[in-house]
């Protein structure tokens, strides 16, 4: 899933620096939701944050035109991390005292996410013992404080109180949300699930693929900083919340979408089970005959087509077999010009379709074979991504 940063912006000069925080987080592929205090809107317009975050900005707890029914609770739950930057002396003290009298303080009280507070204020305000007591309260409660810097302040004074460098704040958020960013900068096209081949307007041919493997890879790749284009047919698993999810029905539809998106990606992982055959004479009318004879014809081979046009991209394919696993898998690797084949015997207990585990063997063009033990598809997704990074 795309991770969500809820960013609280409060009423101080440094509010404009929150614009840089929002646009940097967006570039890192995070969903950013901004909550402003009423006083923050005196410094920067909500429209600026709406444009940068591509999300509605919330100021009032009692907003009539709201996105969610009980908005402060929805935002509190949406947050993978809750950041207040810049945070005024007023807001910090209110949070420390358990006051919830506006949208920002109410939502932060309701969230269970990690909270990061970035104070910004005049030195005298910062050094005020009442403020220091409140800041300590938050620290002791596990809030992460990114201390302000020393230097010239907007009021003309020189001292501690300037908001920490926005890029340091972004780096801290990123480190917490993406601890292993080894796929950052890479775009992965992943196919998942089963396709459907229409017989008539009512019936279709499909297969047992649940999409679990492809969806697990998509989620793992996202967590490691990749951009993911997920092209999927029928699936029985929760999809990652991606604007780039593409739903297709037939193998032909999947082929068209894969080719359309091929240039955008560095890696193609074909974890779907597209039907090898399609119905030759599709009937728009529901077929009434008691003995239906369906003539099938070969579908386009998506993996082979990608193999022909892949240039420097890496192509990883799955081979679901029921006999002679290694022989068939090696043939597929060569005939489709793939860089790695993930072979599994779908008849083996704990492997294949519609189960949470898989038992696979990885085969590389240089003949290297890695046999992996039975493991959860969620774990296998990461092991597979580790191995893809090692491909030369
Ligand atoms: C020009 C100007 C600059 C301000 N800068 C700060 C600041 O850097 N830090 C701070 O804590 N308060 C600052 N304030 C005071 C806050 O705006 C004030 O305490 C307000 O009540 C904060 O509201 P909020 O915490 O709900 O956003 C500033 C006020 C003005 C008029």
Coordinates of C-alpha atoms and ligand atoms in Angstrom, one line a residue:
X1 CA 0.0 0.0 0.0
X2 CA 1.1 3.6 -0.6
X3 CA 2.0 5.0 2.8
X4 CA 0.2 8.0 4.1
X5 CA 1.8 11.0 5.9
X6 CA -0.7 13.2 7.7
X7 CA 1.0 16.6 8.0
X8 CA -0.2 19.2 10.5
X9 CA 0.7 22.8 9.6
X10 CA 0.4 25.5 12.2
X11 CA 0.4 29.3 12.4
X12 CA 3.9 30.6 12.0
X13 CA 6.2 32.1 9.4
X14 CA 7.8 28.7 8.7
X15 CA 4.5 27.4 7.4
X16 CA 5.7 28.1 3.8
X17 CA 8.5 25.5 4.4
X18 CA 5.8 22.9 4.8
X19 CA 5.2 23.3 1.0
X20 CA 8.7 21.9 0.4
X21 CA 8.0 19.0 2.8
X22 CA 4.8 18.1 0.9
X23 CA 6.3 18.2 -2.5
X24 CA 9.3 16.2 -1.5
X25 CA 7.1 13.5 0.1
X26 CA 5.0 13.4 -3.0
X27 CA 8.1 12.8 -5.1
X28 CA 9.0 9.9 -2.8
X29 CA 5.6 8.4 -3.7
X30 CA 3.8 9.0 -0.4
X31 CA 0.2 10.0 0.0
X32 CA 0.2 13.3 1.9
X33 CA -2.9 14.6 3.8
X34 CA -2.5 18.2 5.2
X35 CA -4.4 19.5 8.2
X36 CA -4.0 23.2 8.8
X37 CA -4.9 25.2 11.9
X38 CA -7.1 28.2 11.2
X39 CA -4.1 30.4 12.1
X40 CA -1.9 28.6 9.6
X41 CA -4.2 29.7 6.8
X42 CA -3.2 33.3 7.6
X43 CA 0.3 32.4 6.4
X44 CA -0.3 30.0 3.5
X45 CA -3.4 29.3 1.5
X46 CA -5.0 25.8 1.8
X47 CA -5.1 25.9 -2.1
X48 CA -1.3 25.7 -2.2
X49 CA -1.2 22.5 -0.1
X50 CA -4.2 21.1 -2.0
X51 CA -2.3 21.6 -5.3
X52 CA 0.9 20.2 -4.0
X53 CA -0.6 17.2 -2.2
X54 CA -3.3 16.5 -4.8
X55 CA -5.6 16.0 -1.8
X56 CA -8.2 18.1 -0.1
X57 CA -6.9 20.1 2.9
X58 CA -8.9 20.1 6.1
X59 CA -9.0 23.0 8.5
X60 CA -12.3 22.7 10.4
X61 CA -13.5 19.8 12.4
X62 CA -17.0 20.6 11.3
X63 CA -16.3 20.8 7.6
X64 CA -19.6 20.4 5.7
X65 CA -18.1 19.4 2.4
X66 CA -16.1 16.5 3.9
X67 CA -14.4 13.5 2.3
X68 CA -15.1 11.1 5.2
X69 CA -18.0 10.8 7.6
X70 CA -16.1 11.3 10.9
X71 CA -13.2 13.0 9.3
X72 CA -10.8 13.3 12.3
X73 CA -11.0 9.6 13.0
X74 CA -10.6 8.7 9.4
X75 CA -7.5 10.9 9.1
X76 CA -6.1 9.4 12.4
X77 CA -6.5 5.9 11.0
X78 CA -5.1 6.8 7.6
X79 CA -1.9 8.0 9.0
X80 CA 1.2 5.8 8.8
X81 CA 3.0 8.7 10.4
X82 CA 1.7 11.9 11.8
X83 CA 4.0 15.0 11.5
X84 CA 3.4 18.5 12.8
X85 CA 5.8 20.8 10.9
X86 CA 6.1 23.6 11.7
X87 CA 4.6 23.2 15.2
X88 CA 3.9 26.4 17.1
X89 CA 4.4 26.7 20.9
X90 CA 0.6 26.9 21.1
X91 CA -0.1 23.6 19.3
X92 CA 2.7 21.7 21.1
X93 CA 1.4 22.9 24.5
X94 CA -2.2 22.0 23.6
X95 CA -1.2 18.5 22.5
X96 CA 0.8 18.0 25.7
X97 CA -2.2 19.1 27.8
X98 CA -4.6 16.8 25.9
X99 CA -6.5 19.6 24.4
X100 CA -8.5 18.8 21.3
X101 CA -10.2 22.0 20.2
X102 CA -9.5 22.0 16.5
X103 CA -9.1 19.5 13.6
X104 CA -5.3 19.1 14.1
X105 CA -5.3 18.6 17.8
X106 CA -8.4 16.4 17.7
X107 CA -6.9 14.1 15.0
X108 CA -3.5 13.8 16.6
X109 CA -5.2 12.8 19.8
X110 CA -7.0 10.0 17.9
X111 CA -4.1 8.6 16.0
X112 CA -2.0 5.5 17.0
X113 CA 0.7 6.3 14.4
X114 CA 4.1 7.5 15.3
X115 CA 4.1 11.3 15.9
X116 CA 6.8 13.6 14.8
X117 CA 6.9 17.2 16.1
X118 CA 9.0 19.9 14.5
X119 CA 8.9 23.0 16.7
X120 CA 9.5 26.5 15.2
X121 CA 9.4 29.7 17.2
X122 CA 11.3 32.6 18.6
X123 CA 14.1 31.7 21.0
X124 CA 12.5 33.2 24.0
X125 CA 9.3 31.2 23.4
X126 CA 11.4 28.1 22.8
X127 CA 13.3 28.6 26.1
X128 CA 10.2 29.4 28.1
X129 CA 10.1 26.9 31.0
X130 CA 6.3 26.2 30.5
X131 CA 7.0 25.4 26.8
X132 CA 10.0 23.2 27.7
X133 CA 7.9 21.3 30.2
X134 CA 5.3 20.6 27.6
X135 CA 7.9 19.6 25.0
X136 CA 9.4 17.2 27.6
X137 CA 6.0 15.7 28.3
X138 CA 5.7 14.8 24.6
X139 CA 9.2 13.4 24.4
X140 CA 8.5 11.2 27.5
X141 CA 5.3 9.9 25.8
X142 CA 7.3 8.7 22.8
X143 CA 6.7 11.6 20.4
X144 CA 9.7 12.1 18.2
X145 CA 11.0 15.7 18.4
X146 CA 13.0 17.1 15.5
X147 CA 14.8 19.9 17.3
X148 CA 14.8 23.4 15.8
X149 CA 18.1 24.9 14.5
X150 CA 20.0 27.9 15.7
X151 CA 20.4 31.0 13.5
X152 CA 18.8 34.2 12.4
X153 CA 15.0 34.1 13.0
X154 CA 12.2 35.9 11.0
X155 CA 11.7 38.4 13.9
X156 CA 15.4 39.5 13.6
X157 CA 16.6 37.7 16.7
X158 CA 19.4 35.2 16.5
X159 CA 19.1 31.9 18.5
X160 CA 17.5 28.5 18.6
X161 CA 14.0 28.1 17.2
X162 CA 14.3 28.0 13.4
X163 CA 12.4 25.0 11.9
X164 CA 14.8 22.1 11.2
X165 CA 15.8 21.8 7.5
X166 CA 12.7 20.5 5.6
X167 CA 14.9 18.0 3.8
X168 CA 16.1 16.6 7.2
X169 CA 12.4 16.3 8.2
X170 CA 11.6 14.5 5.0
X171 CA 14.6 12.2 5.4
X172 CA 13.4 11.2 8.9
X173 CA 9.9 10.5 7.7
X174 CA 11.2 8.5 4.8
X175 CA 13.6 6.5 7.0
X176 CA 10.7 5.5 9.2
X177 CA 8.3 4.6 6.4
X178 CA 10.7 3.0 3.9
X179 CA 13.5 1.5 6.0
X180 CA 14.8 -0.4 3.0
X181 CA 14.6 1.8 -0.1
X182 CA 16.6 -0.5 -2.4
X183 CA 14.0 -0.3 -5.2
X184 CA 13.7 3.5 -5.1
X185 CA 13.9 5.0 -8.6
X186 CA 12.8 1.7 -10.2
X187 CA 9.4 1.1 -11.9
X188 CA 8.1 -2.5 -11.8
X189 CA 5.3 -3.7 -14.0
X190 CA 3.6 -6.7 -12.3
X191 CA 0.9 -8.9 -13.7
X192 CA -1.4 -10.8 -11.3
X193 CA -4.5 -13.0 -11.2
X194 CA -6.5 -14.9 -13.8
X195 CA -7.8 -13.7 -17.1
X196 CA -11.2 -14.5 -18.5
X197 CA -12.0 -15.8 -22.0
X198 CA -15.6 -15.2 -23.0
X199 CA -17.6 -18.1 -24.4
X200 CA -20.8 -16.1 -24.8
X201 CA -22.2 -13.0 -23.1
X202 CA -22.8 -15.1 -19.9
X203 CA -20.0 -17.6 -19.7
X204 CA -16.3 -17.5 -19.6
X205 CA -13.2 -19.7 -19.1
X206 CA -10.8 -18.8 -16.3
X207 CA -8.4 -20.6 -13.9
X208 CA -7.5 -21.0 -10.3
X209 CA -5.1 -18.1 -9.9
X210 CA -5.9 -15.9 -6.9
X211 CA -3.4 -13.1 -7.6
X212 CA -1.8 -13.6 -4.2
X213 CA 1.7 -14.0 -5.5
X214 CA 1.7 -11.0 -7.8
X215 CA -0.1 -8.8 -5.2
X216 CA 2.4 -9.8 -2.5
X217 CA 5.3 -8.8 -4.9
X218 CA 3.5 -5.5 -5.6
X219 CA 3.2 -4.7 -1.9
X220 CA 6.8 -5.7 -1.1
X221 CA 8.1 -3.6 -4.0
X222 CA 6.1 -0.6 -2.9
X223 CA 7.5 -1.0 0.6
X224 CA 11.0 -1.0 -0.8
X225 CA 10.4 2.3 -2.7
X226 CA 9.5 1.1 -6.2
X227 CA 6.9 2.6 -8.4
X228 CA 4.5 -0.2 -9.3
X229 CA 2.2 -0.7 -12.2
X230 CA -0.1 -3.6 -11.4
X231 CA -2.0 -5.1 -14.3
X232 CA -4.4 -7.7 -12.9
X233 CA -7.3 -9.9 -13.9
X234 CA -9.6 -11.7 -11.5
X235 CA -8.1 -11.7 -8.0
X236 CA -9.3 -12.8 -4.6
X237 CA -6.8 -10.7 -2.6
X238 CA -6.9 -7.1 -1.4
X239 CA -5.2 -5.0 -4.0
X240 CA -2.6 -2.4 -3.0
X241 CA -4.2 1.1 -3.1
X242 CA -2.5 2.3 -6.3
X243 CA -3.7 4.8 -8.8
X244 CA -1.8 2.7 -11.4
X245 CA -3.8 -0.5 -10.8
X246 CA -5.1 -1.6 -14.2
X247 CA -7.9 -4.2 -14.4
X248 CA -8.2 -6.3 -17.5
X249 CA -10.4 -9.2 -18.5
X250 CA -8.8 -11.3 -21.3
X251 CA -5.3 -12.3 -22.1
X252 CA -5.5 -10.0 -25.2
X253 CA -6.5 -7.0 -22.9
X254 CA -3.6 -7.9 -20.5
X255 CA -1.2 -8.1 -23.5
X256 CA -2.3 -4.6 -24.7
X257 CA -1.9 -3.0 -21.3
X258 CA 1.5 -4.6 -20.7
X259 CA 2.8 -3.4 -24.1
X260 CA 1.3 0.1 -23.5
X261 CA 3.2 0.4 -20.2
X262 CA 6.4 -1.4 -21.1
X263 CA 8.5 1.7 -21.8
X264 CA 7.8 3.1 -18.4
X265 CA 9.3 0.3 -16.5
X266 CA 12.7 -1.2 -15.6
X267 CA 11.5 -4.7 -14.5
X268 CA 8.6 -6.8 -15.7
X269 CA 7.3 -9.6 -13.3
X270 CA 4.8 -11.9 -14.9
X271 CA 3.0 -13.5 -12.0
X272 CA -0.4 -13.6 -13.6
X273 CA -2.0 -16.8 -15.1
X274 CA -3.3 -15.5 -18.5
X275 CA -5.3 -18.1 -20.4
X276 CA -3.2 -19.8 -23.1
X277 CA -6.3 -20.3 -25.2
X278 CA -9.3 -18.2 -26.2
X279 CA -12.7 -19.2 -27.6
X280 CA -12.6 -19.1 -31.4
X281 CA -16.3 -18.3 -32.1
X282 CA -17.5 -16.0 -29.3
X283 CA -21.3 -15.8 -29.4
X284 CA -23.0 -12.6 -28.3
X285 CA -26.2 -14.6 -27.7
X286 CA -26.3 -17.0 -24.8
X287 CA -25.6 -20.5 -26.3
X288 CA -28.7 -22.7 -25.8
X289 CA -27.6 -26.0 -27.2
X290 CA -27.4 -28.9 -24.7
X291 CA -24.1 -30.2 -26.1
X292 CA -21.8 -27.2 -26.5
X293 CA -18.6 -27.7 -28.5
X294 CA -16.2 -24.9 -27.8
X295 CA -13.3 -24.5 -30.3
X296 CA -10.3 -22.9 -28.8
X297 CA -7.4 -21.1 -30.4
X298 CA -4.0 -20.1 -29.1
X299 CA -3.8 -16.8 -27.3
X300 CA -1.0 -14.3 -27.7
X301 CA 2.1 -15.2 -25.5
X302 CA 2.6 -12.1 -23.4
X303 CA 5.9 -13.2 -21.9
X304 CA 7.4 -14.0 -25.3
X305 CA 6.3 -10.6 -26.7
X306 CA 7.8 -8.8 -23.8
X307 CA 11.0 -10.9 -24.2
X308 CA 11.3 -9.7 -27.8
X309 CA 11.0 -6.0 -26.9
X310 CA 12.6 -5.8 -23.4
X311 CA 15.9 -4.0 -24.3
X312 CA 17.6 -3.5 -20.9
X313 CA 14.6 -4.4 -18.9
X314 CA 14.7 -7.5 -16.7
X315 CA 11.9 -10.0 -17.4
X316 CA 10.9 -12.4 -14.6
X317 CA 8.4 -15.1 -15.4
X318 CA 6.6 -17.7 -13.4
X319 CA 6.3 -21.3 -14.6
X320 CA 3.5 -23.2 -13.0
X321 CA 4.0 -26.9 -14.0
X322 CA 2.6 -30.3 -13.0
X323 CA 5.5 -32.5 -14.3
X324 CA 9.2 -32.2 -15.4
X325 CA 9.4 -28.9 -13.6
X326 CA 13.0 -28.0 -14.3
X327 CA 12.9 -29.1 -17.9
X328 CA 9.8 -27.1 -18.7
X329 CA 10.9 -24.1 -16.8
X330 CA 14.3 -24.0 -18.5
X331 CA 12.6 -24.2 -21.9
X332 CA 10.4 -21.2 -20.9
X333 CA 13.4 -19.2 -19.7
X334 CA 15.1 -19.6 -23.1
X335 CA 12.1 -19.4 -25.4
X336 CA 10.8 -16.2 -23.8
X337 CA 14.2 -14.5 -23.4
X338 CA 13.6 -14.1 -19.7
X339 CA 16.2 -13.2 -17.0
X340 CA 14.8 -15.3 -14.3
X341 CA 12.2 -18.0 -14.1
X342 CA 10.3 -18.8 -10.9
X343 CA 9.2 -22.4 -11.3
X344 CA 6.7 -24.1 -9.1
X345 CA 5.0 -27.5 -9.1
X346 CA 1.4 -26.5 -8.6
X347 CA 0.5 -30.1 -7.5
X348 CA 2.9 -29.9 -4.5
X349 CA 1.3 -29.5 -1.1
X350 CA 1.6 -25.8 0.0
X351 CA 2.5 -24.5 -3.5
X352 CA 0.7 -22.9 -6.4
X353 CA -2.8 -21.5 -6.7
X354 CA -5.0 -20.1 -4.0
X355 CA -2.8 -20.9 -1.0
X356 CA -0.8 -18.5 1.1
X357 CA 2.5 -20.4 0.7
X358 CA 4.6 -21.4 -2.3
X359 CA 7.6 -23.7 -3.0
X360 CA 9.7 -22.4 -5.9
X361 CA 12.9 -22.9 -7.7
X362 CA 14.7 -19.9 -9.3
X363 CA 16.5 -20.6 -12.6
X364 CA 18.8 -18.1 -14.2
X365 CA 20.1 -18.0 -17.8
X366 CA 23.6 -18.9 -16.7
X367 CA 22.2 -22.2 -15.3
X368 CA 22.3 -21.2 -11.7
X369 CA 19.4 -22.9 -9.8
X370 CA 18.2 -21.8 -6.4
X371 CA 15.8 -24.1 -4.7
X372 CA 13.8 -22.3 -2.0
X373 CA 12.0 -24.0 0.9
X374 CA 8.2 -23.6 1.4
X375 CA 7.5 -20.1 2.6
X376 CA 4.7 -17.6 2.8
X377 CA 4.1 -15.7 -0.5
X378 CA 4.6 -12.5 1.4
X379 CA 8.1 -13.6 2.4
X380 CA 8.8 -15.1 -1.0
X381 CA 8.0 -11.7 -2.6
X382 CA 10.9 -10.2 -0.7
X383 CA 13.3 -13.1 -1.4
X384 CA 12.4 -12.8 -5.1
X385 CA 13.0 -9.0 -5.1
X386 CA 16.4 -9.6 -3.4
X387 CA 17.3 -12.0 -6.2
X388 CA 16.2 -9.7 -8.9
X389 CA 18.6 -7.0 -7.6
X390 CA 21.4 -9.5 -8.0
X391 CA 20.7 -10.2 -11.7
X392 CA 23.4 -8.9 -14.0
Ligands
LIG1 C1 3.9 37.0 12.0 C2 3.7 35.9 13.0 C3 4.6 35.0 13.2 C4 4.5 34.0 14.2 N1 5.4 33.0 14.3 C5 5.3 32.1 15.2 C6 6.3 31.0 15.3 O1 7.2 30.9 14.6 N2 6.1 30.1 16.3 C7 5.0 30.1 17.2 O2 4.9 29.3 18.0 N3 4.1 31.1 17.0 C8 4.2 32.1 16.1 N4 3.2 33.1 16.0 C9 2.2 33.1 17.0 C10 1.1 32.1 16.6 O3 0.6 32.4 15.3 C11 0.0 32.1 17.6 O4 0.4 31.6 18.9 C12 -1.2 31.3 17.2 O5 -2.2 31.3 18.2 C13 -0.9 29.9 16.8 O6 -2.0 29.2 16.4 P1 -2.0 27.7 16.0 O7 -1.1 27.1 16.9 O8 -3.4 27.2 16.2 O9 -1.6 27.6 14.6 C14 3.4 34.0 15.0 C15 2.4 35.0 14.9 C16 2.6 36.0 13.9 C17 1.6 37.1 13.8

